[in-house]
Amino acid sequence: AQTVTQSQPEMSVQEAETVTLSCTYDTSESDYYLFWYKQPPSRQMILVIRQEAYKQQNATENRFSVNFQKAAKSFSLKISDSQLGDAAMYFCAYRSAAQGAQKLVFGQGTRLTINP
Amino acid sequence: DSGVTQTPKHLITATGQRVTLRCSPRSGDLSVYWYQQSLDQGLQFLIQYYNGEERAKGNILERFSAQQFPDLHSELNLSSLELGDSALYFCASSVLASYNEQFFGPGTRLTVL
């Protein structure tokens, strides 16, 4: 079974600075997808960014980018120019690419605080 | 707004009772997923339905059951409730494809007293 580990329960960063959230995963599969979800105080789960394992290029979405290291099974999220609205729980998630395997496996989450 | 709706938003009930949580997927999405978020277990996959049929099962208790109706809405039934069932229950939907995003609803907060 696949597992996802987020080793940083809490992180904080100054507004406008850059922060990196860590995620490692364990799988024997070669084809899969990785995601970062944001959960603000409203509790809504919002997709931040996604990465296909077969792509070598790291995904980017505006101020959000990932560092995907397939051999190391590492998938970190970098937030540049942090804003107060970035304060939230961030969850790393794994999904197999196997036919019919649609469930998301989540890490424990990292609570990000933005200091003004 | 993800387009996925869940009702009710909050539910408070007593141990031993039975409740039904409802989810309407985004228009066009055939697949519905249920997840449970609790303090001790984190976010866990419960069950998936695709076009009315059960597709995958996760850590779902025997006291819990779900179904997806012909109009594609889904219901999660929780019975013989225990204090430990208190959690946030999310529904998500997607188009079943090799590469698809799951869109989450706002969740139902269940409190068992």
mmCIF file of C-alpha atoms in Angstrom:
data_model
loop_
_atom_site.group_PDB
_atom_site.id
_atom_site.type_symbol
_atom_site.label_atom_id
_atom_site.label_comp_id
_atom_site.label_asym_id
_atom_site.label_seq_id
_atom_site.Cartn_x
_atom_site.Cartn_y
_atom_site.Cartn_z
ATOM 1 C CA ALA A 1 0.000 0.000 0.000
ATOM 2 C CA GLN A 2 1.105 3.505 -0.743
ATOM 3 C CA THR A 3 1.907 5.911 2.058
ATOM 4 C CA VAL A 4 2.500 9.650 2.143
ATOM 5 C CA THR A 5 4.530 11.375 4.845
ATOM 6 C CA GLN A 6 4.676 15.055 5.699
ATOM 7 C CA SER A 7 7.348 15.459 8.344
ATOM 8 C CA GLN A 8 6.608 19.094 9.186
ATOM 9 C CA PRO A 9 3.435 19.413 11.297
ATOM 10 C CA GLU A 10 3.810 23.209 11.339
ATOM 11 C CA MET A 11 5.702 25.822 9.356
ATOM 12 C CA SER A 12 5.758 29.589 9.486
ATOM 13 C CA VAL A 13 7.054 32.229 7.097
ATOM 14 C CA GLN A 14 7.178 35.977 6.867
ATOM 15 C CA GLU A 15 4.851 37.613 4.403
ATOM 16 C CA ALA A 16 6.509 38.010 0.969
ATOM 17 C CA GLU A 17 9.127 35.366 1.764
ATOM 18 C CA THR A 18 9.476 31.881 0.282
ATOM 19 C CA VAL A 19 8.642 28.660 2.094
ATOM 20 C CA THR A 20 9.038 24.997 1.149
ATOM 21 C CA LEU A 21 6.810 22.220 2.458
ATOM 22 C CA SER A 22 8.162 18.676 2.367
ATOM 23 C CA CYS A 23 6.475 15.463 1.315
ATOM 24 C CA THR A 24 7.787 11.956 0.779
ATOM 25 C CA TYR A 25 5.875 8.936 -0.405
ATOM 26 C CA ASP A 26 6.340 5.234 -0.676
ATOM 27 C CA THR A 27 5.147 3.225 -3.665
ATOM 28 C CA SER A 28 6.252 0.368 -5.859
ATOM 29 C CA GLU A 29 4.418 1.795 -8.864
ATOM 30 C CA SER A 30 6.111 3.678 -11.652
ATOM 31 C CA ASP A 31 3.106 5.632 -12.887
ATOM 32 C CA TYR A 32 1.115 7.831 -10.548
ATOM 33 C CA TYR A 33 0.007 11.385 -9.806
ATOM 34 C CA LEU A 34 0.918 13.669 -6.941
ATOM 35 C CA PHE A 35 -1.077 16.593 -5.633
ATOM 36 C CA TRP A 36 -0.916 19.388 -3.111
ATOM 37 C CA TYR A 37 -4.233 20.442 -1.588
ATOM 38 C CA LYS A 38 -4.848 23.505 0.545
ATOM 39 C CA GLN A 39 -7.388 23.537 3.363
ATOM 40 C CA PRO A 40 -8.036 27.041 4.716
ATOM 41 C CA PRO A 41 -10.038 27.670 7.914
ATOM 42 C CA SER A 42 -13.231 27.308 5.842
ATOM 43 C CA ARG A 43 -12.300 23.580 5.604
ATOM 44 C CA GLN A 44 -12.776 23.532 1.825
ATOM 45 C CA MET A 45 -10.225 21.308 0.074
ATOM 46 C CA ILE A 46 -8.652 23.247 -2.792
ATOM 47 C CA LEU A 47 -6.291 21.765 -5.347
ATOM 48 C CA VAL A 48 -3.091 23.811 -5.502
ATOM 49 C CA ILE A 49 -0.937 21.904 -7.960
ATOM 50 C CA ARG A 50 -0.524 18.464 -9.527
ATOM 51 C CA GLN A 51 2.340 16.479 -11.030
ATOM 52 C CA GLU A 52 2.341 13.457 -13.308
ATOM 53 C CA ALA A 53 5.094 11.018 -12.401
ATOM 54 C CA TYR A 54 6.035 10.429 -16.035
ATOM 55 C CA LYS A 55 6.845 14.110 -16.520
ATOM 56 C CA GLN A 56 10.341 15.197 -15.611
ATOM 57 C CA GLN A 57 9.466 18.874 -15.670
ATOM 58 C CA ASN A 58 8.331 20.269 -12.342
ATOM 59 C CA ALA A 59 4.818 21.704 -12.276
ATOM 60 C CA THR A 60 4.262 25.391 -11.577
ATOM 61 C CA GLU A 61 1.103 27.393 -10.905
ATOM 62 C CA ASN A 62 1.801 31.086 -10.451
ATOM 63 C CA ARG A 63 3.541 31.436 -7.056
ATOM 64 C CA PHE A 64 3.382 27.695 -6.398
ATOM 65 C CA SER A 65 5.904 25.223 -7.734
ATOM 66 C CA VAL A 66 7.031 21.720 -6.890
ATOM 67 C CA ASN A 67 10.348 19.923 -6.711
ATOM 68 C CA PHE A 68 9.591 16.390 -7.847
ATOM 69 C CA GLN A 69 12.394 13.895 -7.259
ATOM 70 C CA LYS A 70 11.076 10.541 -8.472
ATOM 71 C CA ALA A 71 14.068 8.440 -7.460
ATOM 72 C CA ALA A 72 14.024 9.902 -3.978
ATOM 73 C CA LYS A 73 10.199 9.717 -3.837
ATOM 74 C CA SER A 74 10.080 13.319 -2.770
ATOM 75 C CA PHE A 75 7.537 15.972 -3.732
ATOM 76 C CA SER A 76 8.015 19.349 -2.060
ATOM 77 C CA LEU A 77 5.907 22.474 -2.530
ATOM 78 C CA LYS A 78 7.496 25.901 -2.797
ATOM 79 C CA ILE A 79 5.382 28.979 -2.184
ATOM 80 C CA SER A 80 6.993 32.193 -3.358
ATOM 81 C CA ASP A 81 6.033 35.703 -2.239
ATOM 82 C CA SER A 82 3.894 34.298 0.580
ATOM 83 C CA GLN A 83 0.614 36.071 1.182
ATOM 84 C CA LEU A 84 -1.649 36.163 4.217
ATOM 85 C CA GLY A 85 -4.233 34.203 2.242
ATOM 86 C CA ASP A 86 -1.797 31.308 1.919
ATOM 87 C CA ALA A 87 -2.265 30.484 5.600
ATOM 88 C CA ALA A 88 -3.854 27.032 5.696
ATOM 89 C CA MET A 89 -3.291 23.316 6.163
ATOM 90 C CA TYR A 90 -1.499 21.827 3.187
ATOM 91 C CA PHE A 91 -1.904 18.183 2.286
ATOM 92 C CA CYS A 92 0.243 16.162 -0.044
ATOM 93 C CA ALA A 93 -1.649 13.387 -1.841
ATOM 94 C CA TYR A 94 -0.863 10.396 -4.047
ATOM 95 C CA ARG A 95 -3.027 8.699 -6.629
ATOM 96 C CA SER A 96 -2.134 5.603 -8.564
ATOM 97 C CA ALA A 97 -2.426 5.716 -12.344
ATOM 98 C CA ALA A 98 -3.628 2.113 -12.426
ATOM 99 C CA GLN A 99 -6.986 1.528 -14.063
ATOM 100 C CA GLY A 100 -9.769 1.931 -11.551
ATOM 101 C CA ALA A 101 -7.450 3.128 -8.784
ATOM 102 C CA GLN A 102 -8.865 6.560 -8.187
ATOM 103 C CA LYS A 103 -8.569 7.114 -4.461
ATOM 104 C CA LEU A 104 -6.324 9.788 -3.012
ATOM 105 C CA VAL A 105 -3.877 8.847 -0.251
ATOM 106 C CA PHE A 106 -3.141 11.867 1.922
ATOM 107 C CA GLY A 107 -0.293 12.834 4.187
ATOM 108 C CA GLN A 108 -0.916 14.127 7.697
ATOM 109 C CA GLY A 109 -0.766 17.759 6.654
ATOM 110 C CA THR A 110 1.402 20.796 7.389
ATOM 111 C CA ARG A 111 -0.107 23.855 9.021
ATOM 112 C CA LEU A 112 1.353 26.969 7.408
ATOM 113 C CA THR A 113 1.278 30.284 9.262
ATOM 114 C CA ILE A 114 2.066 33.564 7.504
ATOM 115 C CA ASN A 115 3.537 36.265 9.739
ATOM 116 C CA PRO A 116 2.745 39.835 8.664
ATOM 117 C CA ASP B 1 -17.118 26.973 -5.427
ATOM 118 C CA SER B 2 -16.168 23.496 -6.670
ATOM 119 C CA GLY B 3 -19.643 22.665 -7.956
ATOM 120 C CA VAL B 4 -19.990 19.764 -5.521
ATOM 121 C CA THR B 5 -22.717 20.246 -2.934
ATOM 122 C CA GLN B 6 -23.111 18.491 0.386
ATOM 123 C CA THR B 7 -25.954 18.591 2.859
ATOM 124 C CA PRO B 8 -26.277 19.168 5.694
ATOM 125 C CA LYS B 9 -23.312 21.375 6.607
ATOM 126 C CA HIS B 10 -23.507 20.447 10.246
ATOM 127 C CA LEU B 11 -25.097 17.518 12.019
ATOM 128 C CA ILE B 12 -25.278 16.910 15.748
ATOM 129 C CA THR B 13 -26.648 13.631 16.981
ATOM 130 C CA ALA B 14 -26.386 11.120 19.798
ATOM 131 C CA THR B 15 -24.580 7.826 20.100
ATOM 132 C CA GLY B 16 -26.478 4.903 18.647
ATOM 133 C CA GLN B 17 -28.315 7.013 16.105
ATOM 134 C CA ARG B 18 -28.288 6.803 12.313
ATOM 135 C CA VAL B 19 -27.651 9.682 9.911
ATOM 136 C CA THR B 20 -27.551 10.191 6.163
ATOM 137 C CA LEU B 21 -25.154 12.549 4.432
ATOM 138 C CA ARG B 22 -25.956 13.683 0.919
ATOM 139 C CA CYS B 23 -23.712 14.681 -1.962
ATOM 140 C CA SER B 24 -24.453 16.055 -5.425
ATOM 141 C CA PRO B 25 -21.489 15.846 -7.806
ATOM 142 C CA ARG B 26 -20.490 18.421 -10.395
ATOM 143 C CA SER B 27 -22.524 18.329 -13.551
ATOM 144 C CA GLY B 28 -21.124 15.634 -15.817
ATOM 145 C CA ASP B 29 -19.043 13.881 -13.174
ATOM 146 C CA LEU B 30 -19.840 10.183 -12.934
ATOM 147 C CA SER B 31 -17.572 9.281 -10.042
ATOM 148 C CA VAL B 32 -18.188 10.112 -6.400
ATOM 149 C CA TYR B 33 -15.776 9.581 -3.512
ATOM 150 C CA TRP B 34 -16.307 9.807 0.222
ATOM 151 C CA TYR B 35 -13.504 10.784 2.613
ATOM 152 C CA GLN B 36 -13.428 11.120 6.382
ATOM 153 C CA GLN B 37 -11.260 13.716 8.116
ATOM 154 C CA SER B 38 -10.749 13.195 11.831
ATOM 155 C CA LEU B 39 -8.146 14.452 14.267
ATOM 156 C CA ASP B 40 -6.646 11.046 14.979
ATOM 157 C CA GLN B 41 -6.973 9.361 11.558
ATOM 158 C CA GLY B 42 -6.388 12.308 9.255
ATOM 159 C CA LEU B 43 -7.942 12.253 5.789
ATOM 160 C CA GLN B 44 -9.012 8.757 4.807
ATOM 161 C CA PHE B 45 -10.718 7.386 1.738
ATOM 162 C CA LEU B 46 -13.941 5.553 2.520
ATOM 163 C CA ILE B 47 -15.594 4.495 -0.730
ATOM 164 C CA GLN B 48 -15.977 5.316 -4.429
ATOM 165 C CA TYR B 49 -18.943 4.958 -6.750
ATOM 166 C CA TYR B 50 -18.936 5.242 -10.499
ATOM 167 C CA ASN B 51 -22.178 5.645 -12.409
ATOM 168 C CA GLY B 52 -24.173 3.884 -9.721
ATOM 169 C CA GLU B 53 -21.790 1.041 -9.005
ATOM 170 C CA GLU B 54 -19.315 0.619 -6.186
ATOM 171 C CA ARG B 55 -15.809 0.947 -7.615
ATOM 172 C CA ALA B 56 -13.439 0.895 -4.644
ATOM 173 C CA LYS B 57 -13.586 0.523 -0.908
ATOM 174 C CA GLY B 58 -11.215 1.926 1.667
ATOM 175 C CA ASN B 59 -11.294 2.016 5.435
ATOM 176 C CA ILE B 60 -15.055 2.051 5.709
ATOM 177 C CA LEU B 61 -16.660 0.524 8.772
ATOM 178 C CA GLU B 62 -19.385 -2.095 8.412
ATOM 179 C CA ARG B 63 -21.730 0.339 10.186
ATOM 180 C CA PHE B 64 -21.295 2.693 7.248
ATOM 181 C CA SER B 65 -22.799 2.227 3.810
ATOM 182 C CA ALA B 66 -23.193 4.319 0.699
ATOM 183 C CA GLN B 67 -24.980 4.340 -2.601
ATOM 184 C CA GLN B 68 -25.138 6.355 -5.797
ATOM 185 C CA PHE B 69 -28.512 6.957 -7.367
ATOM 186 C CA PRO B 70 -29.496 7.143 -11.071
ATOM 187 C CA ASP B 71 -29.308 10.955 -10.953
ATOM 188 C CA LEU B 72 -25.701 10.462 -9.727
ATOM 189 C CA HIS B 73 -26.170 11.966 -6.295
ATOM 190 C CA SER B 74 -24.767 9.881 -3.482
ATOM 191 C CA GLU B 75 -25.653 9.217 0.122
ATOM 192 C CA LEU B 76 -23.445 8.018 2.956
ATOM 193 C CA ASN B 77 -25.326 6.280 5.734
ATOM 194 C CA LEU B 78 -23.756 6.051 9.168
ATOM 195 C CA SER B 79 -25.477 3.880 11.761
ATOM 196 C CA SER B 80 -24.991 2.890 15.403
ATOM 197 C CA LEU B 81 -22.974 6.056 15.769
ATOM 198 C CA GLU B 82 -20.121 6.223 18.239
ATOM 199 C CA LEU B 83 -18.261 9.195 19.674
ATOM 200 C CA GLY B 84 -15.303 8.338 17.448
ATOM 201 C CA ASP B 85 -17.385 8.840 14.322
ATOM 202 C CA SER B 86 -17.312 12.587 14.914
ATOM 203 C CA ALA B 87 -15.474 13.978 11.920
ATOM 204 C CA LEU B 88 -15.668 16.040 8.777
ATOM 205 C CA TYR B 89 -17.029 13.979 5.892
ATOM 206 C CA PHE B 90 -16.086 15.088 2.411
ATOM 207 C CA CYS B 91 -17.575 14.119 -0.874
ATOM 208 C CA ALA B 92 -15.552 14.590 -4.048
ATOM 209 C CA SER B 93 -16.399 14.014 -7.674
ATOM 210 C CA SER B 94 -14.526 13.537 -10.909
ATOM 211 C CA VAL B 95 -14.834 12.403 -14.471
ATOM 212 C CA LEU B 96 -13.416 8.900 -14.534
ATOM 213 C CA ALA B 97 -10.397 9.144 -16.786
ATOM 214 C CA SER B 98 -6.706 8.367 -16.706
ATOM 215 C CA TYR B 99 -5.954 11.878 -15.527
ATOM 216 C CA ASN B 100 -8.592 13.671 -13.572
ATOM 217 C CA GLU B 101 -8.917 16.061 -10.705
ATOM 218 C CA GLN B 102 -11.162 15.330 -7.765
ATOM 219 C CA PHE B 103 -13.308 18.306 -6.808
ATOM 220 C CA PHE B 104 -14.232 18.418 -3.157
ATOM 221 C CA GLY B 105 -17.467 19.578 -1.609
ATOM 222 C CA PRO B 106 -17.540 21.798 1.491
ATOM 223 C CA GLY B 107 -17.963 18.805 3.803
ATOM 224 C CA THR B 108 -20.458 17.789 6.478
ATOM 225 C CA ARG B 109 -19.349 18.268 10.060
ATOM 226 C CA LEU B 110 -20.747 15.391 12.150
ATOM 227 C CA THR B 111 -20.716 15.655 15.908
ATOM 228 C CA VAL B 112 -21.767 12.628 17.938
ATOM 229 C CA LEU B 113 -22.577 13.403 21.579
#
